[in-house]
PDB file of C-alpha atoms in Angstrom:
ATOM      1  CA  UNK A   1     -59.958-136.654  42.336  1.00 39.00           C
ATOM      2  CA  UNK A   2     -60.443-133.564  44.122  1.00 49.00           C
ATOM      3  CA  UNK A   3     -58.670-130.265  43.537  1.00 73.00           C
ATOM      4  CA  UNK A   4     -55.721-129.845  45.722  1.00 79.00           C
ATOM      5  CA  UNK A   5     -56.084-126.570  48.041  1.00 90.00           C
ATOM      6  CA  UNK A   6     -52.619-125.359  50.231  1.00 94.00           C
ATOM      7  CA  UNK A   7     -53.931-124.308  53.533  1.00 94.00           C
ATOM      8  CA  UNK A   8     -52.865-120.703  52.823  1.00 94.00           C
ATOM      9  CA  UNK A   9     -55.033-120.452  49.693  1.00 95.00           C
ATOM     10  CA  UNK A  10     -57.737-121.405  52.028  1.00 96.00           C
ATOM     11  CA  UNK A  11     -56.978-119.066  54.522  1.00 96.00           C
ATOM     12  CA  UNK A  12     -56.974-116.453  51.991  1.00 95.00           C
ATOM     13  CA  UNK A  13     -60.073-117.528  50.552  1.00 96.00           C
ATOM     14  CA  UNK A  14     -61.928-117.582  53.880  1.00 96.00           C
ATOM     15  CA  UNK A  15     -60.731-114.022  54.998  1.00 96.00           C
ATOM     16  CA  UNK A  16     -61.818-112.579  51.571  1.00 95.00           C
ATOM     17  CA  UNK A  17     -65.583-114.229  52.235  1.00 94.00           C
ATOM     18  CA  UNK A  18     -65.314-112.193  55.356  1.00 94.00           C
ATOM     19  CA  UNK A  19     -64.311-109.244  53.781  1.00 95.00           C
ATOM     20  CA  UNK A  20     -66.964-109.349  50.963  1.00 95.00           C
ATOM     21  CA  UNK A  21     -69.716-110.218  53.179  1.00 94.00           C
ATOM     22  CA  UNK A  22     -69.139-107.255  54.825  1.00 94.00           C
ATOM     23  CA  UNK A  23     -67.922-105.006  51.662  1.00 93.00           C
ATOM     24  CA  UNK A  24     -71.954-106.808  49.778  1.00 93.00           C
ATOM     25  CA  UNK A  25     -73.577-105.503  53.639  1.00 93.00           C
ATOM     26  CA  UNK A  26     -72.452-102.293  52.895  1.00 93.00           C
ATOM     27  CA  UNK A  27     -72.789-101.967  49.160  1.00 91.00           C
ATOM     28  CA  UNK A  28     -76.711-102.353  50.727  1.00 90.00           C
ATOM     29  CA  UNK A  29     -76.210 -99.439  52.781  1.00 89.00           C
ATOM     30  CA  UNK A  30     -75.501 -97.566  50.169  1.00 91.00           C
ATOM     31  CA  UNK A  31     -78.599 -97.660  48.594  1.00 90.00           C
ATOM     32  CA  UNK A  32     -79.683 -96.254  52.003  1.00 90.00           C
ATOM     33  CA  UNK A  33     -78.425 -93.495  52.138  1.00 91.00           C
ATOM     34  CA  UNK A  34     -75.028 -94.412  53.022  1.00 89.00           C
ATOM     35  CA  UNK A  35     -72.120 -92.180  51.268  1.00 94.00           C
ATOM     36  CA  UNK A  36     -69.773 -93.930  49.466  1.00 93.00           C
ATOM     37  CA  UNK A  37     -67.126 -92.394  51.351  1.00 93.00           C
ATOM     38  CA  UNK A  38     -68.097 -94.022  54.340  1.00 94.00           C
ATOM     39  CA  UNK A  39     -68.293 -97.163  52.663  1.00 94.00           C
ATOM     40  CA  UNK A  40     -64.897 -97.092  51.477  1.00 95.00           C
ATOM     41  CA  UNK A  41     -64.476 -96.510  55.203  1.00 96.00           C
ATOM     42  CA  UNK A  42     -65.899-100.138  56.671  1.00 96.00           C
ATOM     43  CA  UNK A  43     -64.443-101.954  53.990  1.00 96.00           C
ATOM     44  CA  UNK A  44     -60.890-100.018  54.294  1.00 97.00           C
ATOM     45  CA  UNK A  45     -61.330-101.402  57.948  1.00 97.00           C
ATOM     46  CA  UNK A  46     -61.793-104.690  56.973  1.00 97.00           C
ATOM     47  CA  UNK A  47     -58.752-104.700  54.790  1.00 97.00           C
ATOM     48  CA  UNK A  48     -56.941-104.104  57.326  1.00 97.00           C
ATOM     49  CA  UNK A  49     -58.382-106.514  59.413  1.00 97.00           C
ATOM     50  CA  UNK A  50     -58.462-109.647  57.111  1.00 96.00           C
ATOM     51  CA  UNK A  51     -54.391-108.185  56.530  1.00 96.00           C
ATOM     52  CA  UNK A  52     -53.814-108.885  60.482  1.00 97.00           C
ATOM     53  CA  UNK A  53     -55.804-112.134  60.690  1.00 97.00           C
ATOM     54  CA  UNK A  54     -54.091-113.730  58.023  1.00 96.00           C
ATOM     55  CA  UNK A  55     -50.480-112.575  59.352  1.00 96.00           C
ATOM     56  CA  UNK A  56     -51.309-113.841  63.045  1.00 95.00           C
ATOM     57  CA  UNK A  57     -52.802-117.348  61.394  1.00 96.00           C
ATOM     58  CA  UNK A  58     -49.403-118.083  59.632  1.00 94.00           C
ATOM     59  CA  UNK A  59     -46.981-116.617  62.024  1.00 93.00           C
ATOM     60  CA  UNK A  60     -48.395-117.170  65.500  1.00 93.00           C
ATOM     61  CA  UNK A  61     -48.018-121.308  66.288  1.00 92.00           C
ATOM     62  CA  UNK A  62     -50.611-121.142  69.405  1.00 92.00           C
ATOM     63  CA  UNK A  63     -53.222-119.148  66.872  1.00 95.00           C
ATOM     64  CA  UNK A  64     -52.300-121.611  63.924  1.00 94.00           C
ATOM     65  CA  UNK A  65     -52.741-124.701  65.901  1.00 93.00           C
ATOM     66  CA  UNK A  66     -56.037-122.857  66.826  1.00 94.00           C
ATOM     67  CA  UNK A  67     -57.155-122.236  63.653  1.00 96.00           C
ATOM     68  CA  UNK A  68     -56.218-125.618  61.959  1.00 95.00           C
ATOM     69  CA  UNK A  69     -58.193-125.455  58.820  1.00 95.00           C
ATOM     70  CA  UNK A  70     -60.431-122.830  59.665  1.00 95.00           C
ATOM     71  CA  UNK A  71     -63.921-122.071  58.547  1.00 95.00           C
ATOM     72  CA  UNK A  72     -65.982-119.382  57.434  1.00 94.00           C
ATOM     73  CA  UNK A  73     -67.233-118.669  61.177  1.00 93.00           C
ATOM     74  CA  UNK A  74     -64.040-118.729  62.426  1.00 94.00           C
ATOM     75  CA  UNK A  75     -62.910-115.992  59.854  1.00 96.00           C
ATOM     76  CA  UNK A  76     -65.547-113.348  60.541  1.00 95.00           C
ATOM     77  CA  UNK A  77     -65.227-113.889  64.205  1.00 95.00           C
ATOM     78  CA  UNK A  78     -61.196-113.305  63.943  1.00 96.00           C
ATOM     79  CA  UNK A  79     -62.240-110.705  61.779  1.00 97.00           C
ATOM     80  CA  UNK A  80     -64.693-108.809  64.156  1.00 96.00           C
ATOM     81  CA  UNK A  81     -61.820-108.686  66.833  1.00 97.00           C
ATOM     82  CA  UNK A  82     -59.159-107.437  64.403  1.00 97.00           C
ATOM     83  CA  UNK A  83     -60.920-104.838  62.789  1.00 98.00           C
ATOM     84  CA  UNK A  84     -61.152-102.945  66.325  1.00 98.00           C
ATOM     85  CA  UNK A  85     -57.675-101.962  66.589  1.00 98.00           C
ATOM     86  CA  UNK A  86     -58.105-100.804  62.931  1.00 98.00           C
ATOM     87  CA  UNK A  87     -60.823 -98.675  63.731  1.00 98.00           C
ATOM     88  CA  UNK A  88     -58.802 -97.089  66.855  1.00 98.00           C
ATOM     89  CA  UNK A  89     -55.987 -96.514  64.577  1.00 98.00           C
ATOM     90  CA  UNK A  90     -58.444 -94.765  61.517  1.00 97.00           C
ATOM     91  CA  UNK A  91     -60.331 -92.692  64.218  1.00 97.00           C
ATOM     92  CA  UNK A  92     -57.295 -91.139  65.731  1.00 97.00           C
ATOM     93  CA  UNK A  93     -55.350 -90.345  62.108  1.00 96.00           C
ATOM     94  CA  UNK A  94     -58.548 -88.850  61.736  1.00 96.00           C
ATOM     95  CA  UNK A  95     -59.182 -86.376  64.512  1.00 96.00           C
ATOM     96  CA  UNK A  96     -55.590 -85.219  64.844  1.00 94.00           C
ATOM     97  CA  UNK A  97     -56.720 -83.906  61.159  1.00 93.00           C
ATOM     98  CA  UNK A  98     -59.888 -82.500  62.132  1.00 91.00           C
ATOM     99  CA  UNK A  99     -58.410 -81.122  65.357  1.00 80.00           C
ATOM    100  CA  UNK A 100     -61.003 -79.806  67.904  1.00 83.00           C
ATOM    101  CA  UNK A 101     -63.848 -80.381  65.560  1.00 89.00           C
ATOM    102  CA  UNK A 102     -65.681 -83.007  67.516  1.00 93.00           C
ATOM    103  CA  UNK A 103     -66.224 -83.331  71.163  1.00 94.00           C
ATOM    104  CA  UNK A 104     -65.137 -86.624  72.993  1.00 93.00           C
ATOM    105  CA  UNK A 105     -68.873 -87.209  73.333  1.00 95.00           C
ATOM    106  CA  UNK A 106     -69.387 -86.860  69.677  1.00 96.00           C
ATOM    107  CA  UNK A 107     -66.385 -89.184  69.369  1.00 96.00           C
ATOM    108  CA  UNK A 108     -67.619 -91.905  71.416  1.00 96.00           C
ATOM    109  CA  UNK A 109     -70.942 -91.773  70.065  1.00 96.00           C
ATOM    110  CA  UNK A 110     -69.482 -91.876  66.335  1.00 96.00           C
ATOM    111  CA  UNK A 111     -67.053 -94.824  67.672  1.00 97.00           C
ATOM    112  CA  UNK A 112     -70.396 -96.571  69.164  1.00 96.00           C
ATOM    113  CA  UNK A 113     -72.503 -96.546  65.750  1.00 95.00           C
ATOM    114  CA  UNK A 114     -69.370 -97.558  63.900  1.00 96.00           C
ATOM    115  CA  UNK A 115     -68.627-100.404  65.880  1.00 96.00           C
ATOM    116  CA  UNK A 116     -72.298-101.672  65.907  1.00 94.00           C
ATOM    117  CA  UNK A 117     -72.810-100.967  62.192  1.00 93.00           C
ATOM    118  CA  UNK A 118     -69.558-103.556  61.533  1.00 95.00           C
ATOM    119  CA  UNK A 119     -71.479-105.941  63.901  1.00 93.00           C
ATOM    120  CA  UNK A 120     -74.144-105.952  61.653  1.00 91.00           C
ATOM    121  CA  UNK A 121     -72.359-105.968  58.309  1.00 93.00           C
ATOM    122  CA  UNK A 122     -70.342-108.681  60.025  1.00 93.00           C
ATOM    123  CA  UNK A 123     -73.975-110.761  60.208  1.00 89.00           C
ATOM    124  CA  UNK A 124     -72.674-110.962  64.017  1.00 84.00           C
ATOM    125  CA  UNK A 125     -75.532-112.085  66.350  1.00 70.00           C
ATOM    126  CA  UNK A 126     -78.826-109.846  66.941  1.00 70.00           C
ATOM    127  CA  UNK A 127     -78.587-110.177  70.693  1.00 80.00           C
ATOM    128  CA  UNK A 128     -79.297-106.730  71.616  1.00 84.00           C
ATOM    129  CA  UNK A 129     -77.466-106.994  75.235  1.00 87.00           C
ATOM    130  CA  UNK A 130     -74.286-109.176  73.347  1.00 87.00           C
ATOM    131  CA  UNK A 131     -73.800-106.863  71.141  1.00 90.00           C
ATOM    132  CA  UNK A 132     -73.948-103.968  73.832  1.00 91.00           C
ATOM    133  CA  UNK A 133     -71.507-105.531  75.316  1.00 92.00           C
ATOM    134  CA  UNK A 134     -68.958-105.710  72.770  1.00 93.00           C
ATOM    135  CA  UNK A 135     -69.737-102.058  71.469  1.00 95.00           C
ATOM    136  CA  UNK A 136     -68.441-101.084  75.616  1.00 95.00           C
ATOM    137  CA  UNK A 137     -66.031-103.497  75.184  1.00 95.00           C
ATOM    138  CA  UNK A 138     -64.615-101.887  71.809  1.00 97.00           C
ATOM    139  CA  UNK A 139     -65.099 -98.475  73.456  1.00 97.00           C
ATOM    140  CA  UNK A 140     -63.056 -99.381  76.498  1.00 97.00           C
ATOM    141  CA  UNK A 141     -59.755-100.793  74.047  1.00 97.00           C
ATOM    142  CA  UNK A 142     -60.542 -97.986  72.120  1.00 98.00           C
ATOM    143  CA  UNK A 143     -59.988 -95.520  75.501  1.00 97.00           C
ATOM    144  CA  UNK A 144     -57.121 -98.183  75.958  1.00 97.00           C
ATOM    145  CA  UNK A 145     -55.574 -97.703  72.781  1.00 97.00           C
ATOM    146  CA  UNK A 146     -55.777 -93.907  73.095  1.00 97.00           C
ATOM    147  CA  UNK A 147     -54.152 -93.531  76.863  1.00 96.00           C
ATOM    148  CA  UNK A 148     -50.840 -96.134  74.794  1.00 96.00           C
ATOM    149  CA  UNK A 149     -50.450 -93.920  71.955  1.00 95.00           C
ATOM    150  CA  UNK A 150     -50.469 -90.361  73.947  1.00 95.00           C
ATOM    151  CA  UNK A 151     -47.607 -92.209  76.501  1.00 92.00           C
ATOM    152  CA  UNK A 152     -46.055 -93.169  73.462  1.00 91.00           C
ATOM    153  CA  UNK A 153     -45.878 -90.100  72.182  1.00 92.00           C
ATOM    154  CA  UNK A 154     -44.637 -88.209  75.264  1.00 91.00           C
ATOM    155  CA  UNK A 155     -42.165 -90.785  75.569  1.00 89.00           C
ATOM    156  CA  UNK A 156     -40.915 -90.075  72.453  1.00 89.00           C
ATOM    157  CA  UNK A 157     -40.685 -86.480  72.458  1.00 89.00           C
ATOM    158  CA  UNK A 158     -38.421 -87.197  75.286  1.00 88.00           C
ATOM    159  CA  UNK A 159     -36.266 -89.030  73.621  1.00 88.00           C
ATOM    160  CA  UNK A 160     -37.196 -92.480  75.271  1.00 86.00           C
ATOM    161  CA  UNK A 161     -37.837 -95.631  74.045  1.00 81.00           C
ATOM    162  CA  UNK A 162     -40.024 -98.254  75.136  1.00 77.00           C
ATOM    163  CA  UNK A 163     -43.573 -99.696  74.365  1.00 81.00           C
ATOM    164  CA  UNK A 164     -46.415-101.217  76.688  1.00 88.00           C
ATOM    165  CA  UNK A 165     -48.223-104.069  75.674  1.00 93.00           C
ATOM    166  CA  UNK A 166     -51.411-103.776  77.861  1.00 95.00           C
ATOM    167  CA  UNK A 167     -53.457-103.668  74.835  1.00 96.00           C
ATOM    168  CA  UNK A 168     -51.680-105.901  72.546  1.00 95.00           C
ATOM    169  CA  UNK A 169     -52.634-108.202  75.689  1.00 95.00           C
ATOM    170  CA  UNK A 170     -56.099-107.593  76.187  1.00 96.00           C
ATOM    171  CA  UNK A 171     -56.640-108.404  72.312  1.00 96.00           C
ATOM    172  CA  UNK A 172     -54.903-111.609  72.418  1.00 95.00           C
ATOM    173  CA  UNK A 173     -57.545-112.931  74.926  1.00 95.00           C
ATOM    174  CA  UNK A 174     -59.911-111.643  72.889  1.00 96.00           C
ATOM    175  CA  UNK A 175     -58.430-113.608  69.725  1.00 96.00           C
ATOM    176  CA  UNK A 176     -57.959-116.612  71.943  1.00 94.00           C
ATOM    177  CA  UNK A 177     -61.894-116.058  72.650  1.00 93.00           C
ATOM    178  CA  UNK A 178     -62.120-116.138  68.878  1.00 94.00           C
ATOM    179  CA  UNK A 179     -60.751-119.124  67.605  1.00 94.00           C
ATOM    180  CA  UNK A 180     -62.877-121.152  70.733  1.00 91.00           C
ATOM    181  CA  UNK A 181     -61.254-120.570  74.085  1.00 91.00           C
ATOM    182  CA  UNK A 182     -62.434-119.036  77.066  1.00 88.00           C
ATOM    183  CA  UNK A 183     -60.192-115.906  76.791  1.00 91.00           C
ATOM    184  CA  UNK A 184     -57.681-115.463  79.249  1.00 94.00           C
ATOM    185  CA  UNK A 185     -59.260-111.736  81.133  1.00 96.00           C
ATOM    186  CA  UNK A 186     -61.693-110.946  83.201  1.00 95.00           C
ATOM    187  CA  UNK A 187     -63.948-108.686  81.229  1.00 95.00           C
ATOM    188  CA  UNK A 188     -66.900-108.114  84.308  1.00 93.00           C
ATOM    189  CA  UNK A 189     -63.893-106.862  86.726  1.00 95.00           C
ATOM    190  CA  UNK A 190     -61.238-105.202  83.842  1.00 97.00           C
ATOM    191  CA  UNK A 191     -61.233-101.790  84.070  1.00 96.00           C
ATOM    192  CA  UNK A 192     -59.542 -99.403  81.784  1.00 96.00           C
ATOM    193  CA  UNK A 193     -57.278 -97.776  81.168  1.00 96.00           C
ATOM    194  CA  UNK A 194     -54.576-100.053  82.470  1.00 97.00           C
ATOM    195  CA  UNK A 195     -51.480 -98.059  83.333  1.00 95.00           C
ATOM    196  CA  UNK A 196     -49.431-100.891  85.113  1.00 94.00           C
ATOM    197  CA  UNK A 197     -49.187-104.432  84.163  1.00 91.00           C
ATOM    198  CA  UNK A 198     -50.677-105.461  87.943  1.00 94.00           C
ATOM    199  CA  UNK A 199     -54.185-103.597  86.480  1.00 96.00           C
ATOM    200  CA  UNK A 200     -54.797-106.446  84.119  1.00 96.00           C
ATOM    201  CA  UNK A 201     -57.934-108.864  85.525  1.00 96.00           C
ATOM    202  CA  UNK A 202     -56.728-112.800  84.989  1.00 95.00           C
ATOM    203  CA  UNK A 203     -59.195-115.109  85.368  1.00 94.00           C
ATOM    204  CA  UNK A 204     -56.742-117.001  86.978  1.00 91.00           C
ATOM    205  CA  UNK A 205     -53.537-116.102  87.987  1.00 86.00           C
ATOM    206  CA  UNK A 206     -52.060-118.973  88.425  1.00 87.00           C
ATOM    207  CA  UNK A 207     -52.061-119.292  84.658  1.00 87.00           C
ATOM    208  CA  UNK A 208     -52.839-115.775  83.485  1.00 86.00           C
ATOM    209  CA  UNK A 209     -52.654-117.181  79.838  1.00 88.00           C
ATOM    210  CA  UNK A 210     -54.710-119.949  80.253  1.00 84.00           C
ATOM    211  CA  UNK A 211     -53.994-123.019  77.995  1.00 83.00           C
ATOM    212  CA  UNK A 212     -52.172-121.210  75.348  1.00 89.00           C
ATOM    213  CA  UNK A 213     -48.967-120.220  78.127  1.00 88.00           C
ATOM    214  CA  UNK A 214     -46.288-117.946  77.585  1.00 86.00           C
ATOM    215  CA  UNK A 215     -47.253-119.200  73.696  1.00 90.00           C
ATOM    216  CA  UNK A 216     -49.397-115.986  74.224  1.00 90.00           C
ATOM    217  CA  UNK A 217     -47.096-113.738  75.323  1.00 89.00           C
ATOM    218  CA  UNK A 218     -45.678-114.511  71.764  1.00 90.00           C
ATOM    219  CA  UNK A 219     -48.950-113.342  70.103  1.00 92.00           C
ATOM    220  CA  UNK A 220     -49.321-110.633  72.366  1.00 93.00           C
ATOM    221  CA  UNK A 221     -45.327-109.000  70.426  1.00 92.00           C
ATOM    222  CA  UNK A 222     -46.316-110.285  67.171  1.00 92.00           C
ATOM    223  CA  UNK A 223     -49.453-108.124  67.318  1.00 92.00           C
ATOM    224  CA  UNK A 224     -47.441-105.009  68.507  1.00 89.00           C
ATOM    225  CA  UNK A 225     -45.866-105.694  65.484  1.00 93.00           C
ATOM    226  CA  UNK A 226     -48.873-106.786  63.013  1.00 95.00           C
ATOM    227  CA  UNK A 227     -50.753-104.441  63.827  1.00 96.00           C
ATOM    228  CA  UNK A 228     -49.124-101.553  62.502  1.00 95.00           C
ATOM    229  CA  UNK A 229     -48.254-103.568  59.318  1.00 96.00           C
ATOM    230  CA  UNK A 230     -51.623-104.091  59.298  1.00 97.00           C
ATOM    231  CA  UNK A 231     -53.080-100.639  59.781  1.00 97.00           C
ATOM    232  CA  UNK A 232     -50.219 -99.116  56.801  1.00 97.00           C
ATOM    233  CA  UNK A 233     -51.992-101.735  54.114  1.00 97.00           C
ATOM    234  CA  UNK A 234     -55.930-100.379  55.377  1.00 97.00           C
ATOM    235  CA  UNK A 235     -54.358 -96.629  54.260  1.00 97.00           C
ATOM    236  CA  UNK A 236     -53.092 -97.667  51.636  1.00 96.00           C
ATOM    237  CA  UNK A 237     -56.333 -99.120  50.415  1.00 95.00           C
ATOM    238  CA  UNK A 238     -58.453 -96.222  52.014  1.00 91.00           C
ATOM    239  CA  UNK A 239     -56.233 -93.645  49.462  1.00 84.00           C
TER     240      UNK A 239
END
């Protein structure tokens, strides 16, 4: 008689593969000349990461439903999306410390390597023009991300309250991507930064969330949410 296993142990147990495939990947890297520092880094990153797809795989029903009993696939690919907005969130603590140290073309291009050094730690595809097109995609939520958090700001040095959840949108079609959907945006035609919600690209309008319904709209506050939760636990581990 087998060994009974509660789904959330296996969920558990399939983010943590995920996270030490990529924390073994960069142990490697290490050895080549990668600082330890910057390990700590990627695999702070994917802390945070595993942190947010594990919260949106018990909370969120639509994402649940998705996931059933998930797999190991399935976990790196939920992984690969959710590590982005943890990288946005690192890179920005991070240059309001430096200050004016780097320019925005030394950001980008450090943003760029990052993003395609996860890929590979990840074991994600070796598609050269894929993988371009995530690193642009990452860069353009990134950008995204950025253009929320100033207007956030301002907002609240004026005393207003309020939050947009362009972003929080565009990475819930990407998560619906993730767990085997077709993604609810129009990647070709989306172009950033979205200021209004009449910017975002539907594939179909008619049914901007495609099969998962306002049941996204759902995701799309939980990860306003999760997200931050998230990103606290990654600096907590990166300290």
């Amino acid at each position: 008689m087998g060994i009974f296993e509660s789904q959330k142990s296996r969920n558990n147990r399939l983010f943590l593969k995920s996270f030490e495939r990529l924390n073994l990947a960069a142990g490697q890297l290490v050895r080549q000349g990668m600082t330890w520092e910057e390990h700590h880094m990627y695999v702070s990153w994917c802390h945070g990461a595993t942190i947010l797809s594990n919260s949106l795989v018990e909370v969120v029903n639509v994402v649940r439903k998705a996931w059933g009993k998930g797999d190991v696939n399935r976990a790196i690919t939920l992984t690969e999306v959710c590590i982005q907005p943890m990288m946005s969130i690192w890179y920005r603590n991070f240059y309001a410390k430096v200050g004016g140290e780097f320019s925005d073309d030394q950001k980008r291009e450090q943003k760029q390597t990052a993003m395609s050094n996860v890929f590979m730690l990840l074991g994600i595809g070796s598609n050269v023009r894929v993988m371009d097109g995530k690193v642009s995609r990452f860069l353009n939520l990134d950008a995204q991300w950025n253009y929320q958090e100033d207007h956030r700001e301002e907002r609240e040095k004026q005393g207003e309250e309020g939050t947009s959840l362009w972003y929080s949108t565009l990475l819930t079609s990407m998560i619906q991507r993730a767990l085997g959907y077709k993604g609810f945006i129009n990647w070709r035609k989306q172009t950033f930064p979205v200021t209004q919600h009449s910017d975002l690209c539907f594939k179909d309008e008619g049914t901007p969330f495609g099969l998962w319904g306002f049941s996204a709209f759902y995701c799309t506050m939980q990860l306003e949410i999760s997200v931050f939760l998230a990103a606290a636990s990654m600096f907590r581990f990166y300290r």
